[in-house]
Amino acid sequence: MSTNNGETINVTVKVWRQDGPSDKGHFETYEQPVTTDASFLEMLDLLNESLNEQGGEPIVFESDCREGICGTCGVMINGRAHGPQKATATCQLHMREFKDGDEIVVEPFRAAGFPVIRDLAVDRSPLDRIIEAGGYISVNTGAASDANLTPVPKDAADKAFDAAACIGCGACVAACPNSAAQLFTSAKIGHLALLPQGQAERWSRTENMVEVMEEFFGSCTNHGECHEACPKEISLDFIAFMNRDYVKAKVKNRALSGQA
Amino acid sequence: MAQTTNERYRANPVRSKKRSWPFPLNIYQTAVGRKWVMALTGIGLIGFVVAHMVGNLHVYEGPARMHEYAESLRTLAGGIVPKGFILWLLRLGLILMFGLHLHSAITLRNFSGQSSNSATLVGGAKKYAGGRDHIAANYASRTMRWTGPIIALFLFYHLADLTWGWWLGDDFVPGDPYHNVSQSLASIPVAILYIVANIALALHIFHGAWSMFQSLGVNNPKYNHLRRGLATALAGIILVGNLSFPIFTQTGLINEDNRKCPASDVNVLECLAEQAEGH
Amino acid sequence: MNEITLDSKVPEGPISDKWENHKFSMNLVNPNNKRKFEIIVVGTGLAGASAAASLGELGYRVKAFTYHDTPRRAHSIAAQGGINGAKNYTNDGDSVHRLFYDTVKGGDFRSREANVHRLAEVSANIIDQATAQGVPFARDYGGLLDNRSFGGAQVSRTFYARGQTGQQLLIGAYSALMRQVGAGSVELHTRSELLDVVTKDGQACGIVVRDLLSGEVTSHSAHAVVLATGGYGNVYFLSTNAMMCNVTAAWRAHRKGAFFANPCYTQIHPTCIPASDDFQSKLTLMSESLRNDGRIWVPNNEGESRSAAEIPESERDYYLERKYPAFGNLVPRDVASRNAKTVVDEGRGVGPLANGVYLDFSAAIERDGLDTISAKYGNLFDMYQRITGENPYQTPMRIYPAIHYTMGGLWVDYHLMTTVPGLYSIGESNFSDHGANRLGASALMQGLADGYFVLPYTIGDGLAGRLGEPVVPTSDPVFTEAVAAIESDTQRWLATNGTKSVDYYHRELGRIVWDNIGMERNKAGLEQTLSDIPALREDFLKNVRVPGSANTLNQSLEKAGRVDDFFELAELMARDALTRDESCGGHFRVEYQTPEGEAQRDDENFAHVAAWEWNGRGNAQTRHREELTFDNVALSQRSYK
């Protein structure tokens, strides 16, 4: 009746332990047997369970939905954000991607804009700041007109969705050699700039969001690592789109183009 | 700004926003704008590199044609403006572009360095203990920060070598580029230096010519797939053209065995001019 | 026993005019006076974010709290299917009244008609609002919004954004909230978990929260407190809820006097991926649309050891098609779920742990071709393969039901106010609109209806008479005592120093609740549960080990308090299920079923809401009733034969 091959493997887990933001931090190495059907985070759950039994403190890592959509989870696994599987958030990664005897190095997402809180948990609040700076369409509750009053070409709506699929996990920043947040920011700018509803604030939004982004994150050198790390495979095209809109925003006569 | 009582836990900006410079300088204040400047100057510099390479192909037509070409650069728009005026304008433009390209590169590198400073920094780049499989970044993109300085140092060498004649000394003949080139590149170490530097240049252009489309936001799914090909072709042509000079000098294709106007002659320039006219 | 009359404050008049008339008759707060009122919103999912944003826009001074690092993580994000809206864009005869009718009937006649009608009325506004915010709903080639039918509805009224409707709606509400945060009208407190609701003279006056990073316990006062803290599905340990979902906020409000209504109404989703081992952390839901093309079956024989491909057609039992020829594999959620449980309990389950049933696409692939099936379900198949390592194009999927939504919650009146004046509850955390069973694509609708279009009106009515009244200072003994109590609780957890982890007890509790208050309940099992749970809890309090300290990020400590509340809730669920001597919607008592095995309602004795009043620790809660009347929808019995 068994249709899957839930074999048990032994892995060596080298985990970053850091007591708090000011602690220096270090790696600890643990051995953990686990079935290949378990998810990567369940492997960490098991490890925590045994740490608890031995009187140790469990490893702090964040996760919530464990369905790859909330963006809470995210660690570096063997130097890759969210681990080896493409288009997969950490919580959806399963142990069948690993072999018996593998050493797995687990580290927090790193960037100056993502200070470590404890162990593998980092503070990604700068991403909220970027949204706060303009990642919205200003429409008060009740002020909306009928939804079908403004047709949106299907291609534009689909493309906007591709950008809106971003889960805000921060893997793009972690994977970027420059710690740039271009993919995250451009996904939001692209999402809103592609829709007719987003036109009124298009230029001020782009300008404000980019400038807040630059207070926290590095400069994009077009490596493309972010796209590879992105669990939603958001396209680099949005970065180009944002770059163009940003310079346009700086130059444009907004009053006479009817836009803010 | 929003008031948040747990502000103390929200990550602090890595850098604070500076007072805005007047337009259009404010564009250069931001990293996105600076990348834009880097891309534009990159285009200008690539244009120079291509023109320089194509112009230098005159070397295969012999010393007289080479002299004529060099002279034609000095007499651009001749008669309307003093001799050499336009050339100096072009040179100033190049210096400006080169300066901006360099300045933006250095400052953006620092900018990114600051943004990674809490990370484990090894050799100035962000590293993870788990190693880094570069999945998308290629050799050219990762080495921009090395090929750039190599090119800058080479440029200085190249100017000193063939414009100012520092190393050729008495053997340097201003106005006879054919002679100078064949003399300089005849030395094996110099030829190797030129080859290495031009490989660096080609790598730099290979990433730069692709990257500038991104930085400028020139993006259209209809022709995006051509961008990589264009960058490869551009880098390839420049590489082949520029490498031909040291290689052919070494193999003897460029030599002074059959010159009609000996470089040691005092009147070499007049001789070359006459020869070119009679061509 | 029912000395307290629960006043639902439903306005008079015909059902379709109630809300319209009521909006006029409610008291208003002058725009300039709104800034004199402080409102606390706890939870920033669909309901909380939309409420906090709307209240901020109106000019109230809002404080929003979430235990996440950012509002965008709330579990509303995981909703896949869509959101209903009575727009009738498809011209197939939908209307406010039809959505109202479907919802009341779908709720098995255990919801309040007036609330449901209001929900249906504002449903269309939600679609407008979300679209204006830039939510990229699916569109047809003319650029207009596309609809699909969902959850057995006979009209196409579900708006969707691929399989990520919840995510897109939440990001819309989140962006509206962040706009207000940027504007300074909403003060956002992230990583702050509510640990107590504070009342003074019977009126809600604030909350006490723990900063999850520093462990600091702080008080916040306000004129009104809104709980938008979601459902309690995680009492089952294994559910499709997110890891952090909990009942703590609602429960602590309950302990401060808010009645808890219908806790036994929980919804099971039939198409989830079965657990693969004992330490499975959560279950993953897959869209119900899979049942449109998949055939559900189990082997005829108990303890079958052959693989699916080796079992000949003649030895397969397509039990839904056999028992329900008319609806077949498309019977409602509860029917599909119960039948899966029956066959698995018979020992005919499939998979390594014999805990699932097959959902087989081979017939559909043969009929429509691989490409068609892949176009329809490709992303779901990929997700399944990522999780199980099996290729559903080649071997049948294995599915099993799991808890994914809870209809019960804090009792609220028509104003969405709990029995504690000044304390409101919106979204999944209240009990109001879904009765005993929620229809597909209605959870998103209710959360946003409450947050955008209901609460911002009704809260003003409550505040209007209190102009000039200062908030209770946080130095007041009601706050300092609450803080002290929490701090001593924390010390107690850390000092217990037992041997087993919090997760161990949570898992054990979940097992009891799932076995006895899950898909099927019976009297003996529920009575047993009422003694098993307190016994386990006693063990928990004695032998749990909560490592670490109080003043850092300490996930074990967070969980300890949540699991403790789950213990109390589980007991109440059992009691509620035991006293409801009927079957309805998600509550199926085996003693009460029709000869065909359907839920047998007892409208004469149980057409009411059971709202439980807290009587202090160690005492059973008191059951109160709110009678339900059905003037607009005739009571009827469901049948899917």
mmCIF file of C-alpha atoms in Angstrom, chain B residues 22-211:
data_model
loop_
_atom_site.group_PDB
_atom_site.id
_atom_site.type_symbol
_atom_site.label_atom_id
_atom_site.label_comp_id
_atom_site.label_asym_id
_atom_site.label_seq_id
_atom_site.Cartn_x
_atom_site.Cartn_y
_atom_site.Cartn_z
ATOM 1 C CA PRO B 22 18.613 70.988 -7.457
ATOM 2 C CA PHE B 23 17.249 69.229 -10.521
ATOM 3 C CA PRO B 24 18.696 67.445 -12.458
ATOM 4 C CA LEU B 25 21.564 66.785 -10.036
ATOM 5 C CA ASN B 26 19.120 65.166 -7.634
ATOM 6 C CA ILE B 27 18.824 62.233 -10.007
ATOM 7 C CA TYR B 28 22.468 61.496 -9.340
ATOM 8 C CA GLN B 29 21.818 61.508 -5.601
ATOM 9 C CA THR B 30 19.950 58.229 -5.687
ATOM 10 C CA ALA B 31 21.327 54.827 -6.503
ATOM 11 C CA VAL B 32 18.766 54.209 -9.224
ATOM 12 C CA GLY B 33 19.609 57.553 -10.806
ATOM 13 C CA ARG B 34 23.313 56.895 -10.437
ATOM 14 C CA LYS B 35 22.948 53.532 -12.151
ATOM 15 C CA TRP B 36 21.187 55.384 -14.893
ATOM 16 C CA VAL B 37 24.166 57.724 -15.235
ATOM 17 C CA MET B 38 26.463 54.732 -15.162
ATOM 18 C CA ALA B 39 24.512 53.139 -17.995
ATOM 19 C CA LEU B 40 24.480 56.303 -20.107
ATOM 20 C CA THR B 41 28.194 56.919 -19.649
ATOM 21 C CA GLY B 42 28.681 53.233 -20.323
ATOM 22 C CA ILE B 43 26.993 53.651 -23.675
ATOM 23 C CA GLY B 44 29.241 56.615 -24.446
ATOM 24 C CA LEU B 45 32.339 54.717 -23.439
ATOM 25 C CA ILE B 46 31.342 51.663 -25.432
ATOM 26 C CA GLY B 47 30.822 53.990 -28.384
ATOM 27 C CA PHE B 48 34.329 55.288 -27.880
ATOM 28 C CA VAL B 49 35.771 51.804 -27.584
ATOM 29 C CA VAL B 50 34.084 50.723 -30.792
ATOM 30 C CA ALA B 51 35.151 53.855 -32.687
ATOM 31 C CA HIS B 52 38.681 53.550 -31.323
ATOM 32 C CA MET B 53 38.859 49.949 -32.385
ATOM 33 C CA VAL B 54 37.438 50.591 -35.864
ATOM 34 C CA GLY B 55 39.717 53.589 -36.362
ATOM 35 C CA ASN B 56 42.731 51.591 -35.349
ATOM 36 C CA LEU B 57 41.979 49.055 -38.052
ATOM 37 C CA HIS B 58 43.652 51.653 -40.312
ATOM 38 C CA VAL B 59 46.861 50.210 -39.009
ATOM 39 C CA TYR B 60 46.373 47.364 -41.465
ATOM 40 C CA GLU B 61 46.525 49.914 -44.311
ATOM 41 C CA GLY B 62 50.033 50.936 -43.457
ATOM 42 C CA PRO B 63 51.749 53.837 -41.734
ATOM 43 C CA ALA B 64 50.602 56.514 -44.134
ATOM 44 C CA ARG B 65 46.893 55.785 -43.860
ATOM 45 C CA MET B 66 47.251 55.466 -40.120
ATOM 46 C CA HIS B 67 48.895 58.858 -39.988
ATOM 47 C CA GLU B 68 46.166 60.312 -42.156
ATOM 48 C CA TYR B 69 43.502 58.914 -39.841
ATOM 49 C CA ALA B 70 45.233 60.309 -36.765
ATOM 50 C CA GLU B 71 45.588 63.653 -38.460
ATOM 51 C CA SER B 72 41.933 63.642 -39.491
ATOM 52 C CA LEU B 73 40.923 63.385 -35.855
ATOM 53 C CA ARG B 74 42.910 66.534 -35.092
ATOM 54 C CA THR B 75 41.406 68.426 -37.973
ATOM 55 C CA LEU B 76 37.788 67.515 -37.309
ATOM 56 C CA ALA B 77 35.645 70.459 -38.423
ATOM 57 C CA GLY B 78 38.928 71.962 -39.557
ATOM 58 C CA GLY B 79 38.844 75.510 -40.774
ATOM 59 C CA ILE B 80 35.873 76.488 -38.628
ATOM 60 C CA VAL B 81 37.597 75.846 -35.324
ATOM 61 C CA PRO B 82 41.282 75.712 -34.464
ATOM 62 C CA LYS B 83 43.072 72.447 -35.097
ATOM 63 C CA GLY B 84 42.539 69.887 -32.371
ATOM 64 C CA PHE B 85 39.606 71.759 -30.865
ATOM 65 C CA ILE B 86 36.963 69.157 -31.589
ATOM 66 C CA LEU B 87 39.314 66.368 -30.561
ATOM 67 C CA TRP B 88 39.809 68.077 -27.257
ATOM 68 C CA LEU B 89 36.092 68.513 -26.845
ATOM 69 C CA LEU B 90 35.668 64.805 -27.440
ATOM 70 C CA ARG B 91 38.456 64.092 -25.032
ATOM 71 C CA LEU B 92 36.851 66.277 -22.386
ATOM 72 C CA GLY B 93 33.576 64.483 -22.938
ATOM 73 C CA LEU B 94 35.312 61.160 -22.565
ATOM 74 C CA ILE B 95 37.097 62.256 -19.414
ATOM 75 C CA LEU B 96 33.813 63.449 -17.974
ATOM 76 C CA MET B 97 32.032 60.218 -18.852
ATOM 77 C CA PHE B 98 34.871 58.160 -17.551
ATOM 78 C CA GLY B 99 34.956 60.156 -14.346
ATOM 79 C CA LEU B 100 31.222 59.795 -13.788
ATOM 80 C CA HIS B 101 31.319 56.114 -14.629
ATOM 81 C CA LEU B 102 34.111 55.586 -12.160
ATOM 82 C CA HIS B 103 32.629 57.764 -9.452
ATOM 83 C CA SER B 104 29.228 56.144 -9.661
ATOM 84 C CA ALA B 105 30.814 52.691 -9.615
ATOM 85 C CA ILE B 106 32.869 53.401 -6.506
ATOM 86 C CA THR B 107 30.084 55.126 -4.607
ATOM 87 C CA LEU B 108 27.494 52.484 -5.477
ATOM 88 C CA ARG B 109 29.890 49.803 -4.384
ATOM 89 C CA ASN B 110 30.184 51.516 -1.006
ATOM 90 C CA PHE B 111 26.445 51.974 -0.940
ATOM 91 C CA SER B 112 25.915 48.239 -1.282
ATOM 92 C CA GLY B 113 28.707 47.534 1.148
ATOM 93 C CA GLN B 114 26.924 49.577 3.817
ATOM 94 C CA SER B 115 23.741 47.661 3.123
ATOM 95 C CA SER B 116 25.442 44.385 3.819
ATOM 96 C CA ASN B 117 27.557 45.448 6.756
ATOM 97 C CA SER B 118 25.781 43.312 9.310
ATOM 98 C CA ALA B 119 26.373 40.312 7.135
ATOM 99 C CA THR B 120 29.465 38.228 7.271
ATOM 100 C CA LEU B 121 31.705 40.299 5.121
ATOM 101 C CA VAL B 122 34.508 38.526 3.357
ATOM 102 C CA GLY B 123 36.627 40.491 0.935
ATOM 103 C CA GLY B 124 34.047 43.250 0.810
ATOM 104 C CA ALA B 125 31.339 41.004 -0.600
ATOM 105 C CA LYS B 126 28.407 39.457 1.146
ATOM 106 C CA LYS B 127 29.172 35.847 1.926
ATOM 107 C CA TYR B 128 27.336 33.030 3.563
ATOM 108 C CA ALA B 129 29.018 30.289 5.524
ATOM 109 C CA GLY B 130 26.962 27.823 3.565
ATOM 110 C CA GLY B 131 28.833 28.940 0.476
ATOM 111 C CA ARG B 132 27.211 30.642 -2.426
ATOM 112 C CA ASP B 133 26.131 28.944 -5.546
ATOM 113 C CA HIS B 134 25.734 31.790 -7.902
ATOM 114 C CA ILE B 135 22.717 30.757 -9.837
ATOM 115 C CA ALA B 136 22.080 33.726 -12.033
ATOM 116 C CA ALA B 137 25.143 35.890 -11.576
ATOM 117 C CA ASN B 138 27.769 34.993 -14.156
ATOM 118 C CA TYR B 139 31.513 35.418 -14.110
ATOM 119 C CA ALA B 140 31.315 38.744 -15.905
ATOM 120 C CA SER B 141 28.708 40.246 -13.576
ATOM 121 C CA ARG B 142 30.545 39.160 -10.464
ATOM 122 C CA THR B 143 33.877 40.498 -11.684
ATOM 123 C CA MET B 144 32.718 43.973 -12.739
ATOM 124 C CA ARG B 145 34.436 45.363 -9.678
ATOM 125 C CA TRP B 146 37.719 43.785 -10.774
ATOM 126 C CA THR B 147 37.545 44.244 -14.515
ATOM 127 C CA GLY B 148 36.667 47.914 -13.954
ATOM 128 C CA PRO B 149 39.889 48.816 -12.071
ATOM 129 C CA ILE B 150 41.933 46.669 -14.464
ATOM 130 C CA ILE B 151 40.569 48.685 -17.350
ATOM 131 C CA ALA B 152 41.211 51.987 -15.555
ATOM 132 C CA LEU B 153 44.817 51.058 -14.784
ATOM 133 C CA PHE B 154 45.313 49.805 -18.295
ATOM 134 C CA LEU B 155 43.892 53.003 -19.670
ATOM 135 C CA PHE B 156 46.496 54.960 -17.781
ATOM 136 C CA TYR B 157 49.217 52.651 -19.055
ATOM 137 C CA HIS B 158 47.855 52.879 -22.575
ATOM 138 C CA LEU B 159 47.845 56.685 -22.551
ATOM 139 C CA ALA B 160 51.328 56.817 -21.110
ATOM 140 C CA ASP B 161 52.451 54.286 -23.661
ATOM 141 C CA LEU B 162 50.986 55.559 -26.902
ATOM 142 C CA THR B 163 49.894 59.143 -26.226
ATOM 143 C CA TRP B 164 52.585 60.471 -23.954
ATOM 144 C CA GLY B 165 55.302 58.024 -24.983
ATOM 145 C CA TRP B 166 56.680 57.561 -21.484
ATOM 146 C CA TRP B 167 58.193 54.151 -21.979
ATOM 147 C CA LEU B 168 59.255 54.385 -25.615
ATOM 148 C CA GLY B 169 61.266 57.453 -24.742
ATOM 149 C CA ASP B 170 63.280 58.698 -27.688
ATOM 150 C CA ASP B 171 61.789 56.040 -29.883
ATOM 151 C CA PHE B 172 58.345 57.634 -29.480
ATOM 152 C CA VAL B 173 57.351 59.605 -32.566
ATOM 153 C CA PRO B 174 54.389 61.892 -31.976
ATOM 154 C CA GLY B 175 52.081 61.748 -34.986
ATOM 155 C CA ASP B 176 53.287 58.348 -36.180
ATOM 156 C CA PRO B 177 50.973 55.947 -34.397
ATOM 157 C CA TYR B 178 51.901 53.070 -36.666
ATOM 158 C CA HIS B 179 55.458 53.246 -35.531
ATOM 159 C CA ASN B 180 54.590 53.655 -31.885
ATOM 160 C CA VAL B 181 52.138 50.754 -31.902
ATOM 161 C CA SER B 182 54.408 48.372 -33.661
ATOM 162 C CA GLN B 183 57.307 49.308 -31.414
ATOM 163 C CA SER B 184 55.336 48.968 -28.209
ATOM 164 C CA LEU B 185 53.452 45.786 -29.013
ATOM 165 C CA ALA B 186 56.526 44.068 -30.312
ATOM 166 C CA SER B 187 57.529 43.473 -26.719
ATOM 167 C CA ILE B 188 56.013 40.212 -25.431
ATOM 168 C CA PRO B 189 55.154 41.446 -21.895
ATOM 169 C CA VAL B 190 53.410 44.496 -23.347
ATOM 170 C CA ALA B 191 51.467 42.367 -25.794
ATOM 171 C CA ILE B 192 50.363 40.086 -22.934
ATOM 172 C CA LEU B 193 49.354 43.125 -20.909
ATOM 173 C CA TYR B 194 47.219 44.363 -23.813
ATOM 174 C CA ILE B 195 45.645 40.962 -24.263
ATOM 175 C CA VAL B 196 44.748 40.605 -20.578
ATOM 176 C CA ALA B 197 43.362 44.114 -20.396
ATOM 177 C CA ASN B 198 41.246 43.633 -23.474
ATOM 178 C CA ILE B 199 39.810 40.399 -22.167
ATOM 179 C CA ALA B 200 38.853 42.319 -19.024
ATOM 180 C CA LEU B 201 37.322 45.012 -21.201
ATOM 181 C CA ALA B 202 35.299 42.481 -23.153
ATOM 182 C CA LEU B 203 34.008 40.861 -19.958
ATOM 183 C CA HIS B 204 33.117 44.260 -18.581
ATOM 184 C CA ILE B 205 31.203 45.108 -21.722
ATOM 185 C CA PHE B 206 29.559 41.689 -21.821
ATOM 186 C CA HIS B 207 27.788 42.390 -18.518
ATOM 187 C CA GLY B 208 27.605 46.146 -18.908
ATOM 188 C CA ALA B 209 25.934 46.124 -22.296
ATOM 189 C CA TRP B 210 23.253 43.771 -20.968
ATOM 190 C CA SER B 211 22.954 45.467 -17.620
#
